[in-house]
Structures are given as structure tokens and as C-alpha cells.
Coordinates of N, CA and C in Angstrom, one line a residue:
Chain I
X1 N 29.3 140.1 112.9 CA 30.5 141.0 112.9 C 30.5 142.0 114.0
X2 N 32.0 142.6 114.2 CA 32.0 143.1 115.8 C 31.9 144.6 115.2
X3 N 31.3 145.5 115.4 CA 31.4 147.1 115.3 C 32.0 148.1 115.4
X4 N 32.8 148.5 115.1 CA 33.4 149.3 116.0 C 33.4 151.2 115.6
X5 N 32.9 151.5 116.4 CA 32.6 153.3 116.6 C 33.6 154.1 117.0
X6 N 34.5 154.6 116.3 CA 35.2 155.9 116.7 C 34.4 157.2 117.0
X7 N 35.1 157.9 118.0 CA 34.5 159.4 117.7 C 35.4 160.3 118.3
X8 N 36.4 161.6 117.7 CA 34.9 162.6 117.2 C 35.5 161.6 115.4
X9 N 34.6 162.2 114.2 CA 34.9 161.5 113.3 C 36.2 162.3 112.7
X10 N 36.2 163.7 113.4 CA 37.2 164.4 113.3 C 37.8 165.2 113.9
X11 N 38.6 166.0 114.3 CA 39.3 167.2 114.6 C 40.0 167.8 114.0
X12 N 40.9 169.0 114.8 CA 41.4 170.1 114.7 C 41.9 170.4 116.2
X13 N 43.1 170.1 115.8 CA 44.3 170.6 117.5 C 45.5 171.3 117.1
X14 N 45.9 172.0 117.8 CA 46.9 173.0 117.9 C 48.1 172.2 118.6
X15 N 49.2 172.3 118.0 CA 50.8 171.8 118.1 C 50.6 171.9 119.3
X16 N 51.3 170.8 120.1 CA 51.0 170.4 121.6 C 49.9 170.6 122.1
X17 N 49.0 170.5 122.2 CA 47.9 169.7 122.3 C 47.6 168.4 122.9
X18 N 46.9 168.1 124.0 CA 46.4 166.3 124.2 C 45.5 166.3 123.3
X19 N 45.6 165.2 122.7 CA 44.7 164.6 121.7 C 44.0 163.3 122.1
X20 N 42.6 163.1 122.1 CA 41.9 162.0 122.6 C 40.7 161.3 121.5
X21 N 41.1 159.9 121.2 CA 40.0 159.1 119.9 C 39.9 158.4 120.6
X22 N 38.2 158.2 120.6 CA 37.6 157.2 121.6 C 37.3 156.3 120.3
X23 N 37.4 155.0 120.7 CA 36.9 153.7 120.1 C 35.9 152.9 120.5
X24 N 34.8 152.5 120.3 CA 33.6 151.9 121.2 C 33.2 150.3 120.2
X25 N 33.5 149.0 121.0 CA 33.2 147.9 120.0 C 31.8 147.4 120.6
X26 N 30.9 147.1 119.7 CA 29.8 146.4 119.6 C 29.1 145.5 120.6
X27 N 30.5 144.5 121.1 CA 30.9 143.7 122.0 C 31.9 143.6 122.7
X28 N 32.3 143.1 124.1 CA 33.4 142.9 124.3 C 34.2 142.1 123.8
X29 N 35.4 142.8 123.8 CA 36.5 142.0 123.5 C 38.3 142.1 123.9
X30 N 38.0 142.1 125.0 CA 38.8 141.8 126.0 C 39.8 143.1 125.5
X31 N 41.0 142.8 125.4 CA 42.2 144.1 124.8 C 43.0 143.7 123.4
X32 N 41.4 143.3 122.5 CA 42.0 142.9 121.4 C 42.0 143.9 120.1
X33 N 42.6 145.1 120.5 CA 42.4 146.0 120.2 C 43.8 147.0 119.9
X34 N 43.6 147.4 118.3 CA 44.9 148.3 118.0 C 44.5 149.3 117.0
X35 N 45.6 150.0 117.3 CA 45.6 151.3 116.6 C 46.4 151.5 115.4
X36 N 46.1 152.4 114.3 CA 46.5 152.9 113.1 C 46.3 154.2 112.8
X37 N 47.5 154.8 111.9 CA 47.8 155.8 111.6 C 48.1 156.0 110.1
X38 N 46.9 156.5 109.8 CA 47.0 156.8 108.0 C 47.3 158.2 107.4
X39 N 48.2 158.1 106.6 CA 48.4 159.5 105.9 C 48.2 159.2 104.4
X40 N 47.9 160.8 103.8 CA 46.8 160.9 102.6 C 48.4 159.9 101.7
X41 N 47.4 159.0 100.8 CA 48.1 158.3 99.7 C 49.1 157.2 100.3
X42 N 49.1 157.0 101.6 CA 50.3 155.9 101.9 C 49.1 155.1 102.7
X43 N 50.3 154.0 102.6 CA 49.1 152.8 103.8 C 49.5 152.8 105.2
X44 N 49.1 152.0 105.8 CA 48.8 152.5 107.7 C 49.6 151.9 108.3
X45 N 50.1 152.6 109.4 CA 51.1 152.2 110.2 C 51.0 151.8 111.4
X46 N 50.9 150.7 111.9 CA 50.6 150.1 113.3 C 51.5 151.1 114.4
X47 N 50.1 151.5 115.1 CA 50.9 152.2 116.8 C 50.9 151.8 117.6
X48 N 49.7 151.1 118.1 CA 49.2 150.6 119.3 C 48.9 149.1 118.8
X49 N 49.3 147.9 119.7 CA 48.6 146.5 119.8 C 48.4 146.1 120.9
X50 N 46.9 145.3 121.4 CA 46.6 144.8 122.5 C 46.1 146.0 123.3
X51 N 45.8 146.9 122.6 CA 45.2 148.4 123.4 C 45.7 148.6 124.1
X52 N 47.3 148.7 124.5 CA 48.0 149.7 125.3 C 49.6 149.5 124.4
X53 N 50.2 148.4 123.6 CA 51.5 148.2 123.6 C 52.2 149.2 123.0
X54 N 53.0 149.9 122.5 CA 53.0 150.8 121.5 C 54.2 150.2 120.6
X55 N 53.8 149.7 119.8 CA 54.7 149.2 118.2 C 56.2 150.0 118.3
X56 N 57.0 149.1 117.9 CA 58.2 149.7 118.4 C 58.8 150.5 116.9
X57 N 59.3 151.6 117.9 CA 59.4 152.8 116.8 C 58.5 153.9 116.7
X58 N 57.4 153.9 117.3 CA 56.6 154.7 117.5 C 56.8 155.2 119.1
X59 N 56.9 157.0 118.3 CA 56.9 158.0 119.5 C 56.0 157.9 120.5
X60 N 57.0 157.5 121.8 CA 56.4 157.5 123.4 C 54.9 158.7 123.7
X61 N 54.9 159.9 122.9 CA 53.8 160.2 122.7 C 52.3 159.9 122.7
X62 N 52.1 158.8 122.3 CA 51.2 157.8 121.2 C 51.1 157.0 123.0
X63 N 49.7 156.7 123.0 CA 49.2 156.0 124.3 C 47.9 155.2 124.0
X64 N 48.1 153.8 124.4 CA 46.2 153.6 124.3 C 45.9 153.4 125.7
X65 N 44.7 153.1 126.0 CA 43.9 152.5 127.1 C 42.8 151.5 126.8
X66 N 42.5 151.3 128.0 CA 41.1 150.4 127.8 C 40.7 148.9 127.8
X67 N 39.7 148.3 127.8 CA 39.1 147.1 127.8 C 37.8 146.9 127.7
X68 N 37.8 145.5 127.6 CA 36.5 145.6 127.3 C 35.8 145.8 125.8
X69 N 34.9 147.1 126.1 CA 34.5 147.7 125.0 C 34.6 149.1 124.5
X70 N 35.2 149.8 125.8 CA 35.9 151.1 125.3 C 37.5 151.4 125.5
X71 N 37.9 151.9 124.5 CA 39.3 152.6 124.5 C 39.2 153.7 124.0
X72 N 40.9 154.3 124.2 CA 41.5 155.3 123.8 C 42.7 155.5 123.5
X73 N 42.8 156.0 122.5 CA 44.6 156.5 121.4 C 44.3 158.1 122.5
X74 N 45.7 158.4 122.8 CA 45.9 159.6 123.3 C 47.0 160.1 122.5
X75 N 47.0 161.0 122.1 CA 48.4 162.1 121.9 C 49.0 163.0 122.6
X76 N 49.8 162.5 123.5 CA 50.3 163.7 125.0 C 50.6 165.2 124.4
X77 N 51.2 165.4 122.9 CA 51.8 166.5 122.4 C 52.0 166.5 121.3
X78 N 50.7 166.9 120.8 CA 50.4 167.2 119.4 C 52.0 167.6 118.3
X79 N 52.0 166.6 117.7 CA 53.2 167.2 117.0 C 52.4 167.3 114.8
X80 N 53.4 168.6 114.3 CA 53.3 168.5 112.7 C 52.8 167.3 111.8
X81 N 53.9 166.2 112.4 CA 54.0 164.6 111.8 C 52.6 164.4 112.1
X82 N 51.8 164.9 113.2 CA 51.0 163.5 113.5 C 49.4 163.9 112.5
X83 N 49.6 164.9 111.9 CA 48.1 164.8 110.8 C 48.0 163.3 110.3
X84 N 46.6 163.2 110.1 CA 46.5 161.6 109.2 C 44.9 161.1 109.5
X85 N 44.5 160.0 109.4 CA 43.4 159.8 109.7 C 44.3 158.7 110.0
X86 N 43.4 158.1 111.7 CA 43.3 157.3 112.9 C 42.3 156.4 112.5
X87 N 42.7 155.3 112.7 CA 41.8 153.9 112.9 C 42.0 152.8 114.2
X88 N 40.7 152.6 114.5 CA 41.0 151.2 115.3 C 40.6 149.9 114.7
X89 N 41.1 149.0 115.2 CA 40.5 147.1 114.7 C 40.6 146.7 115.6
X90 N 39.5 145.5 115.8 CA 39.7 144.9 116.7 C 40.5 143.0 116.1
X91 N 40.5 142.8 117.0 CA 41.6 141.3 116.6 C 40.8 140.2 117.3
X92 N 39.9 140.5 117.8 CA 39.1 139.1 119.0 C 38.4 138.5 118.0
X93 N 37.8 138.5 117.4 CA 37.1 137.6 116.2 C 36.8 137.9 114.9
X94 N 37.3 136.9 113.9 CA 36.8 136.9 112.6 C 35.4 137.4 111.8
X95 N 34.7 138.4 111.5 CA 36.4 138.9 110.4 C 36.6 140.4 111.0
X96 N 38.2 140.6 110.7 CA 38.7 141.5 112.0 C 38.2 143.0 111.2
X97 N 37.2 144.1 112.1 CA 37.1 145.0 111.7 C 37.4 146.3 112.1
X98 N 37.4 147.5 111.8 CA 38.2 148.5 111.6 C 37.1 149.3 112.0
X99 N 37.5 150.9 113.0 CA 36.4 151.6 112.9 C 36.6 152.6 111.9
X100 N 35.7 153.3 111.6 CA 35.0 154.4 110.4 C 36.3 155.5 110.3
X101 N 37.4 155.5 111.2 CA 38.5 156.3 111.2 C 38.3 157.9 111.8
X102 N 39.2 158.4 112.3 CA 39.1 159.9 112.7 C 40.0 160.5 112.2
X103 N 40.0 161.5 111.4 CA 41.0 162.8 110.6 C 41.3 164.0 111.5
X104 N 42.8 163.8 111.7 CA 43.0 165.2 112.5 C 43.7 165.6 111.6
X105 N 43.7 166.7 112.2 CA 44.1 168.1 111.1 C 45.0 169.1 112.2
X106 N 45.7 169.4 112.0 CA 46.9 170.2 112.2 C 46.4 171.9 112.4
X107 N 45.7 172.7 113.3 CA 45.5 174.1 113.1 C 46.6 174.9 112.7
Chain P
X1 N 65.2 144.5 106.6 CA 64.0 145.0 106.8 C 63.1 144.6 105.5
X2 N 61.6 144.4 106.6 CA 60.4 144.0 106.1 C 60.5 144.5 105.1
X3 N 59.9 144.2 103.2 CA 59.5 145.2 102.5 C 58.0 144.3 101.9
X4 N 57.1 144.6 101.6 CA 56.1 144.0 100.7 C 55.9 145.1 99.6
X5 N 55.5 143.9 98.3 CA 55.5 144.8 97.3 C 54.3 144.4 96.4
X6 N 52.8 145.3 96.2 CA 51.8 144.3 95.7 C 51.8 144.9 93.9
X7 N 51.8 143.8 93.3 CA 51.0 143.8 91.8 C 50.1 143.3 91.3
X8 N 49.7 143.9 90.0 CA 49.0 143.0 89.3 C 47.2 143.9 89.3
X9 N 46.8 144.9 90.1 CA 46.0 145.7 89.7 C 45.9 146.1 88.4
X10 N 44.6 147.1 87.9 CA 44.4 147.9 86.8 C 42.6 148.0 86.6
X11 N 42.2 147.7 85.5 CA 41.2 148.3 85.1 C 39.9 146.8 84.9
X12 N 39.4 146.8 85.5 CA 38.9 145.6 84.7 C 37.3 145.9 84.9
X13 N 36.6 145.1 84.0 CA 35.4 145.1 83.4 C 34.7 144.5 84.5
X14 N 33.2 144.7 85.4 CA 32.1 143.7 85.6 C 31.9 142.5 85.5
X15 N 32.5 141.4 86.3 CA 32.1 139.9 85.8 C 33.6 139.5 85.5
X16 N 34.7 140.6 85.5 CA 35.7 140.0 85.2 C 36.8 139.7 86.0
X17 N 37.8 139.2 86.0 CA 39.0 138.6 87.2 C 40.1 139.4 86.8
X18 N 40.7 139.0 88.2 CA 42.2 139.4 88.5 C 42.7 139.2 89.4
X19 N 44.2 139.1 89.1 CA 45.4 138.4 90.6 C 46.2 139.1 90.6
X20 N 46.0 139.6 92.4 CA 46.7 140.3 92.1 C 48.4 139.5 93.7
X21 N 49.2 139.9 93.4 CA 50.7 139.5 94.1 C 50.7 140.5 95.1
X22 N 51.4 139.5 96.0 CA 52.2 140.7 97.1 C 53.8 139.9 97.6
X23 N 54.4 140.3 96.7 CA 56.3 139.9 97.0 C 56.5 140.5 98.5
X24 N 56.9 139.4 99.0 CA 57.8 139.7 100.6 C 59.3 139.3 100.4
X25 N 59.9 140.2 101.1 CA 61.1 140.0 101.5 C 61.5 140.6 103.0
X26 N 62.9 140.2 103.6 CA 63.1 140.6 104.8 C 62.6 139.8 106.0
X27 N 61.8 139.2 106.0 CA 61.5 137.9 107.0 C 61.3 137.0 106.0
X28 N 61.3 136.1 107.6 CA 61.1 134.6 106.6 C 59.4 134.2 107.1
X29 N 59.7 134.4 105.7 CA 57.9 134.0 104.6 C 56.9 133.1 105.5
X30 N 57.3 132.1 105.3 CA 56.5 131.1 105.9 C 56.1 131.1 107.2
X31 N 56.6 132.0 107.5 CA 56.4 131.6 109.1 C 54.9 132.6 110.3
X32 N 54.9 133.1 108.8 CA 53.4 134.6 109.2 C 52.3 134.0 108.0
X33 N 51.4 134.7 109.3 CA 49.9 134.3 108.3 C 50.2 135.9 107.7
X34 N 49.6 135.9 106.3 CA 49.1 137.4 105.8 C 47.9 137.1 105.5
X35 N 47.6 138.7 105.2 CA 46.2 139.4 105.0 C 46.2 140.2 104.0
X36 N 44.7 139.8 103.2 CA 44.6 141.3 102.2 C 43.5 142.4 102.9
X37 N 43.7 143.4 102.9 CA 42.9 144.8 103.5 C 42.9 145.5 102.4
X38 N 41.9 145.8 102.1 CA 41.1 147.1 101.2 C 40.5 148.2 101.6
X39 N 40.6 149.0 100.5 CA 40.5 150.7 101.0 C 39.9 151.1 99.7
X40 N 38.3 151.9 99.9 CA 37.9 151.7 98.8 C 37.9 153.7 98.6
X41 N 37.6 154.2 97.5 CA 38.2 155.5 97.1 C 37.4 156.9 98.0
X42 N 38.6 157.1 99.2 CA 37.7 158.0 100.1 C 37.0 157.0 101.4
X43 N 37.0 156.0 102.0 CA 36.3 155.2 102.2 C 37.7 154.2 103.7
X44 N 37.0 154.1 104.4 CA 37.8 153.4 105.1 C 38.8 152.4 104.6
X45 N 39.2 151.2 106.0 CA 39.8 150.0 105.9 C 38.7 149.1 105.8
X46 N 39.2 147.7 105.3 CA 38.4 146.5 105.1 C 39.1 145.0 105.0
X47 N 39.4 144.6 106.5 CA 40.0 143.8 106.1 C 39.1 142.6 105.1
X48 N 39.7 141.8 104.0 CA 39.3 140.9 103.0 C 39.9 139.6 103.3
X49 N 40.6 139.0 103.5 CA 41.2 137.7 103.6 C 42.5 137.6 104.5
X50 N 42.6 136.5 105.0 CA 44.1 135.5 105.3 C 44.3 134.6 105.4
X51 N 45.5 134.0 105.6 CA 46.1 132.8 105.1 C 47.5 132.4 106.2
X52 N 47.6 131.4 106.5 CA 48.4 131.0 107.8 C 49.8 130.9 106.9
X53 N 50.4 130.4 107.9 CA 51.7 130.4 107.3 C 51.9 129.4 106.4
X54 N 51.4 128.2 106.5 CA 51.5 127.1 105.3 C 50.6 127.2 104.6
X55 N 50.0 128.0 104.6 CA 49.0 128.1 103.3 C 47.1 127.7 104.1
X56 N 47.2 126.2 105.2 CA 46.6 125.5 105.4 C 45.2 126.4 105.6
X57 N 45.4 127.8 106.2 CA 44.5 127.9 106.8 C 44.0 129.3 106.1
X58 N 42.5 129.2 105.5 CA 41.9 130.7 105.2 C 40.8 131.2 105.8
X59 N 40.9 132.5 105.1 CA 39.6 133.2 106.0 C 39.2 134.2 105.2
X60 N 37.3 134.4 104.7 CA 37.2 135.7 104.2 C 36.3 136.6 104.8
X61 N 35.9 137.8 104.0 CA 35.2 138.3 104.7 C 34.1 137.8 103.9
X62 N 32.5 138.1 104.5 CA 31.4 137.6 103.6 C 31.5 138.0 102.5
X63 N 31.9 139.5 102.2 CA 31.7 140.5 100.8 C 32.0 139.8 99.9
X64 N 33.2 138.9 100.3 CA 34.2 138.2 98.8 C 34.3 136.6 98.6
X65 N 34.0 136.5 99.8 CA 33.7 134.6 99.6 C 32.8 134.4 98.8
X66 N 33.5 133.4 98.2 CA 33.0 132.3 97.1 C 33.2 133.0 95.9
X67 N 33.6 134.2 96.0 CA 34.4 135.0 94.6 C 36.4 135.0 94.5
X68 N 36.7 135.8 95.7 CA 38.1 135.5 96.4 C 38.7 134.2 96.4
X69 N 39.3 134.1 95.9 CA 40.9 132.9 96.8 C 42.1 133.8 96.9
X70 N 42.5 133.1 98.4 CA 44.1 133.6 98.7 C 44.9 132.3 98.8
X71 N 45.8 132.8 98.4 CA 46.9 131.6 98.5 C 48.4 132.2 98.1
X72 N 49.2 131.6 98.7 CA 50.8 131.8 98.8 C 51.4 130.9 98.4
X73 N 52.7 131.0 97.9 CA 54.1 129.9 97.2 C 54.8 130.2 98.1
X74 N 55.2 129.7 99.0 CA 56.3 129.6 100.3 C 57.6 130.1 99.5
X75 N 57.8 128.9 98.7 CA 58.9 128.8 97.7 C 59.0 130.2 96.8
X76 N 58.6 130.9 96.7 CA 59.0 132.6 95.8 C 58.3 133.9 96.7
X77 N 58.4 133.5 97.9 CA 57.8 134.0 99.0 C 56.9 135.6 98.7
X78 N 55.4 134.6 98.2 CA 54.7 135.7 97.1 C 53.2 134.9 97.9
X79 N 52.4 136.3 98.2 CA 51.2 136.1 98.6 C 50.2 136.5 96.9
X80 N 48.8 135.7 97.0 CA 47.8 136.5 95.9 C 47.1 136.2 96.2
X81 N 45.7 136.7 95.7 CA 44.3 137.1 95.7 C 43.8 137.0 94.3
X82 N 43.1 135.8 94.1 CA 42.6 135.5 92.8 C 40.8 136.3 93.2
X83 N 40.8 137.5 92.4 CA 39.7 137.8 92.0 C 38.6 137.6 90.8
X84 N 37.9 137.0 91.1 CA 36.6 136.8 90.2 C 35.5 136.9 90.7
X85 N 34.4 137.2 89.3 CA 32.9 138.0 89.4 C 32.8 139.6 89.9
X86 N 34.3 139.8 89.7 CA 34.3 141.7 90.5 C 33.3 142.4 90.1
X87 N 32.6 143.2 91.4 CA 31.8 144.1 91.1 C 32.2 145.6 91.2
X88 N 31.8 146.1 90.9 CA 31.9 147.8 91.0 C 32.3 148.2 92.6
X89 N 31.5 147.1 93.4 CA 32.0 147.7 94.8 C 33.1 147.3 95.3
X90 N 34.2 146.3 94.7 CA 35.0 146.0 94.5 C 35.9 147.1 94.3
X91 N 36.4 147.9 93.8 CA 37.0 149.1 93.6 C 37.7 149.6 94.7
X92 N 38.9 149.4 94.8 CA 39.4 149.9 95.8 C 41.1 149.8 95.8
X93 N 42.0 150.4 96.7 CA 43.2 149.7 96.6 C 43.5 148.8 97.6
X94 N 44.1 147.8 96.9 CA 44.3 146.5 98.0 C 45.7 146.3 98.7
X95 N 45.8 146.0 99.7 CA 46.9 146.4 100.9 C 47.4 145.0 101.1
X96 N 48.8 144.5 100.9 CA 49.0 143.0 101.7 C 49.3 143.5 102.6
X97 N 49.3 142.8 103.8 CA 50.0 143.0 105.7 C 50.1 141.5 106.0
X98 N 51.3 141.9 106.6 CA 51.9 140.9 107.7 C 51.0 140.8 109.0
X99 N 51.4 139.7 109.3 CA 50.4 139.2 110.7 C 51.6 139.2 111.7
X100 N 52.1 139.8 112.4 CA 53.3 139.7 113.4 C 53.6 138.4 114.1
X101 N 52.2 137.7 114.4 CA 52.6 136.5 115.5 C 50.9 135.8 115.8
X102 N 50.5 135.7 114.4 CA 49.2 135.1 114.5 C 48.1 136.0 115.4
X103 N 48.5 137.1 115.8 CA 47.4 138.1 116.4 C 46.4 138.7 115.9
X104 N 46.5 138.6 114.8 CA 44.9 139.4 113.9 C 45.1 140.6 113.5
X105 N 46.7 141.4 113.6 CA 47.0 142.7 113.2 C 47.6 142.7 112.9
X106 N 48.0 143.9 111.9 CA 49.6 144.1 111.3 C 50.3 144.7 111.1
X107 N 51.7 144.5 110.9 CA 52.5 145.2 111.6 C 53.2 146.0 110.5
X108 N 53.4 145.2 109.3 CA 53.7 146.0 108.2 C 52.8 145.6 106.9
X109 N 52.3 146.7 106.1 CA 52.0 146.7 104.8 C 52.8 147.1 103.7
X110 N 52.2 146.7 102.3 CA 52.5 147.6 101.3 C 52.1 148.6 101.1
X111 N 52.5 149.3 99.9 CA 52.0 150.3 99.2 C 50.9 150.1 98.5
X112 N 50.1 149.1 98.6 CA 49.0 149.2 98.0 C 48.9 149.3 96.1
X113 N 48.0 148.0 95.5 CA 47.8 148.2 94.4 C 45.9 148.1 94.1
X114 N 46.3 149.3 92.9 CA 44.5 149.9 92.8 C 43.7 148.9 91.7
X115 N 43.1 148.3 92.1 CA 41.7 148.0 91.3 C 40.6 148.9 91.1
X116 N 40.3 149.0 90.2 CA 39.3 149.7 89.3 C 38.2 148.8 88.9
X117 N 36.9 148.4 89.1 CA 36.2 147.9 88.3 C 35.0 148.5 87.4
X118 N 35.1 148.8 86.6 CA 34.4 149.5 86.1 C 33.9 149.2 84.1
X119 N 32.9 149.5 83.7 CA 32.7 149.3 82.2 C 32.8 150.6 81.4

């Protein structure tokens, strides 16, 4: 199974704000790689696929990067909406897993 | 617009089963693999199973193979998850998701239905 490491496991940013979650997988895996956005008691909302696309409907804010084995979710401008816990998955091989998630929190 | 809607959670005993549904409407059914993902209390994502668009094709994760079956009715455009031998680590709420375009991610979920296993 492929690994995958978020960090930090959490934060705390102030309204406008860049916001930066690094993703680190086990192995490479090319840009098979997406992002998710959880809030308390609802299920997750696809942001990012192929570690740059951004899911349509999601605020131009919202950025990924990367290849390989490292990426990054960026937040250009921290907004209210965006508290939640963040997750990555990867998509390159069965069975598809998730990293340990990062909780931001709204100062 | 996409809606998925899962049932058939609750309470169930050690050693014992359950099925649970996930009703789609808003696309057409057949033409996406889904997925079951679990979320266990406090505790990350986990993806659990999928299933191609004709049914033909599955996948689990180790945790639940040879316990799990997934399978779908094209025809009442309804995905489920036949659980049996649940354990306690089993406990979680379980997520259906669409597979957009056979990529291994998804694009929409439910609201999630909760399993409890416990005595």
C-alpha cells in the first residue's frame, strides 16, 4: 500500500492568509494525486484532481502542485468558509489511500 | 444534479451482517465505477471497495476482503455493501462516491450512513 504523509497535522491562520499542506507519498506516483475538503459532520468535497486541476466550482483560491512524491494544496486567501480538515489520496494504485488529514482552524 | 443517498446502517452485534444502499440519481448509473469510503469516529478516510460500471469489476481493501461484497442493480440505479463477520473496527460511517471517469477519485458523495458494531 502507497503512504501518504500530510503535514503540519494542523494549523491556525488568520483571514487572508497563504495557507500551505504538504503531502508526501511513500512512492512515486506520477500526479495521481487529489485533494479534499472536510467539514465537522458533512462528507468531503473534491478540490483538486491530478494534483493541479481544481474541480469545477471550487474557488480559484484553492491551488495544488507537484509530482512525483511531493505536493501541495495552497490557499492564496484564507477565507471564514475554508475551516475543515484537508486530505490528500492518491489514485496511482489500488487500494487508493488517503493521508492522516490536516485541521485548519480559523484565528 | 448528482444526489447519492446511503441506507441501511445502525447497531449491530460482533459476528453479525449488514447492507447497507447507496440510491443515485442525476447521472446515468451505469456508466461510473463507485466506491465505498469509511470514516471511522474521529479518525480519518478509508477507502473500502469499488465496482465498475457493469458491476464486472471489484476491488477491496485487505481490512474487508473476504468479509465485504459490493455490488450494484444498474436497473434501480442503487449501489451496496453486503457486510459480514463485522468487527468492532468496523465502526464507522460509510460514504458512497462516484468515480468521475474511472480515475480513482471522487467527485461526489453522500451524506454518509453510520455503523456501529458493538455488543
Amino acid at each position: 500500500d502507497i503512504q501518504m504523509t500530510q503535514s503540519p497535522s494542523s494549523l491556525s491562520a488568520s483571514v487572508g492568509d497563504r495557507v500551505t499542506i504538504t503531502c508526501r507519498a511513500g512512492q512515486i506516483i506520477s500526479s495521481y494525486l487529489n485533494w479534499y475538503q472536510q467539514k465537522p459532520g458533512k462528507a468531503p468535497d473534491l478540490l483538486i484532481y491530478a494534483a493541479s486541476s481544481l474541480q469545477s466550482g471550487v474557488p480559484s483560491r484553492f491551488s495544488g502542485s507537484g509530482s512525483g512524491t511531493d505536493f501541495t494544496l495552497t490557499i492564496m486567501s484564507l477565507q471564514p468558509e475554508d475551516f475543515g480538515t484537508y486530505y490528500c489520496q492518491q489514485s496511482y494504485s489500488a487500494p487508493w489511500t488517503f493521508g492522516q488529514g490536516t485541521k485548519v482552524e480559523i484565528k | 444534479e448528482v444526489h447519492l443517498l446511503e441506507s441501511g446502517g445502525g447497531l449491530v452485534q460482533p459476528g453479525g451482517s449488514l447492507r447497507l444502499s447507496c440510491a443515485a440519481s442525476g447521472f446515468t448509473f451505469n456508466n461510473y465505477a463507485m466506491s465505498w469510503v469509511r470514516q471511522a469516529p474521529g479518525e480519518g478516510l478509508e477507502w473500502v471497495s469499488a465496482i465498475g460500471g457493469s458491476g464486472a469489476g471489484t476491488y477491496y481493501a485487505d481490512s474487508v476482503k473476504g468479509r465485504f461484497t459490493i455490488s450494484r442493480d444498474n436497473s434501480k440505479n442503487t449501489l451496496y455493501l453486503q457486510m459480514n463477520s463485522l468487527r468492532a473496527e468496523d465502526t464507522a460511517v460509510y460514504y458512497c462516491a462516484k468515480d468521475p471517469d474511472y480515475s480513482n477519485y471522487f467527485d461526489y458523495w453522500g451524506q454518509g450512513t453510520l455503523v456501529t458494531v458493538s455488543s
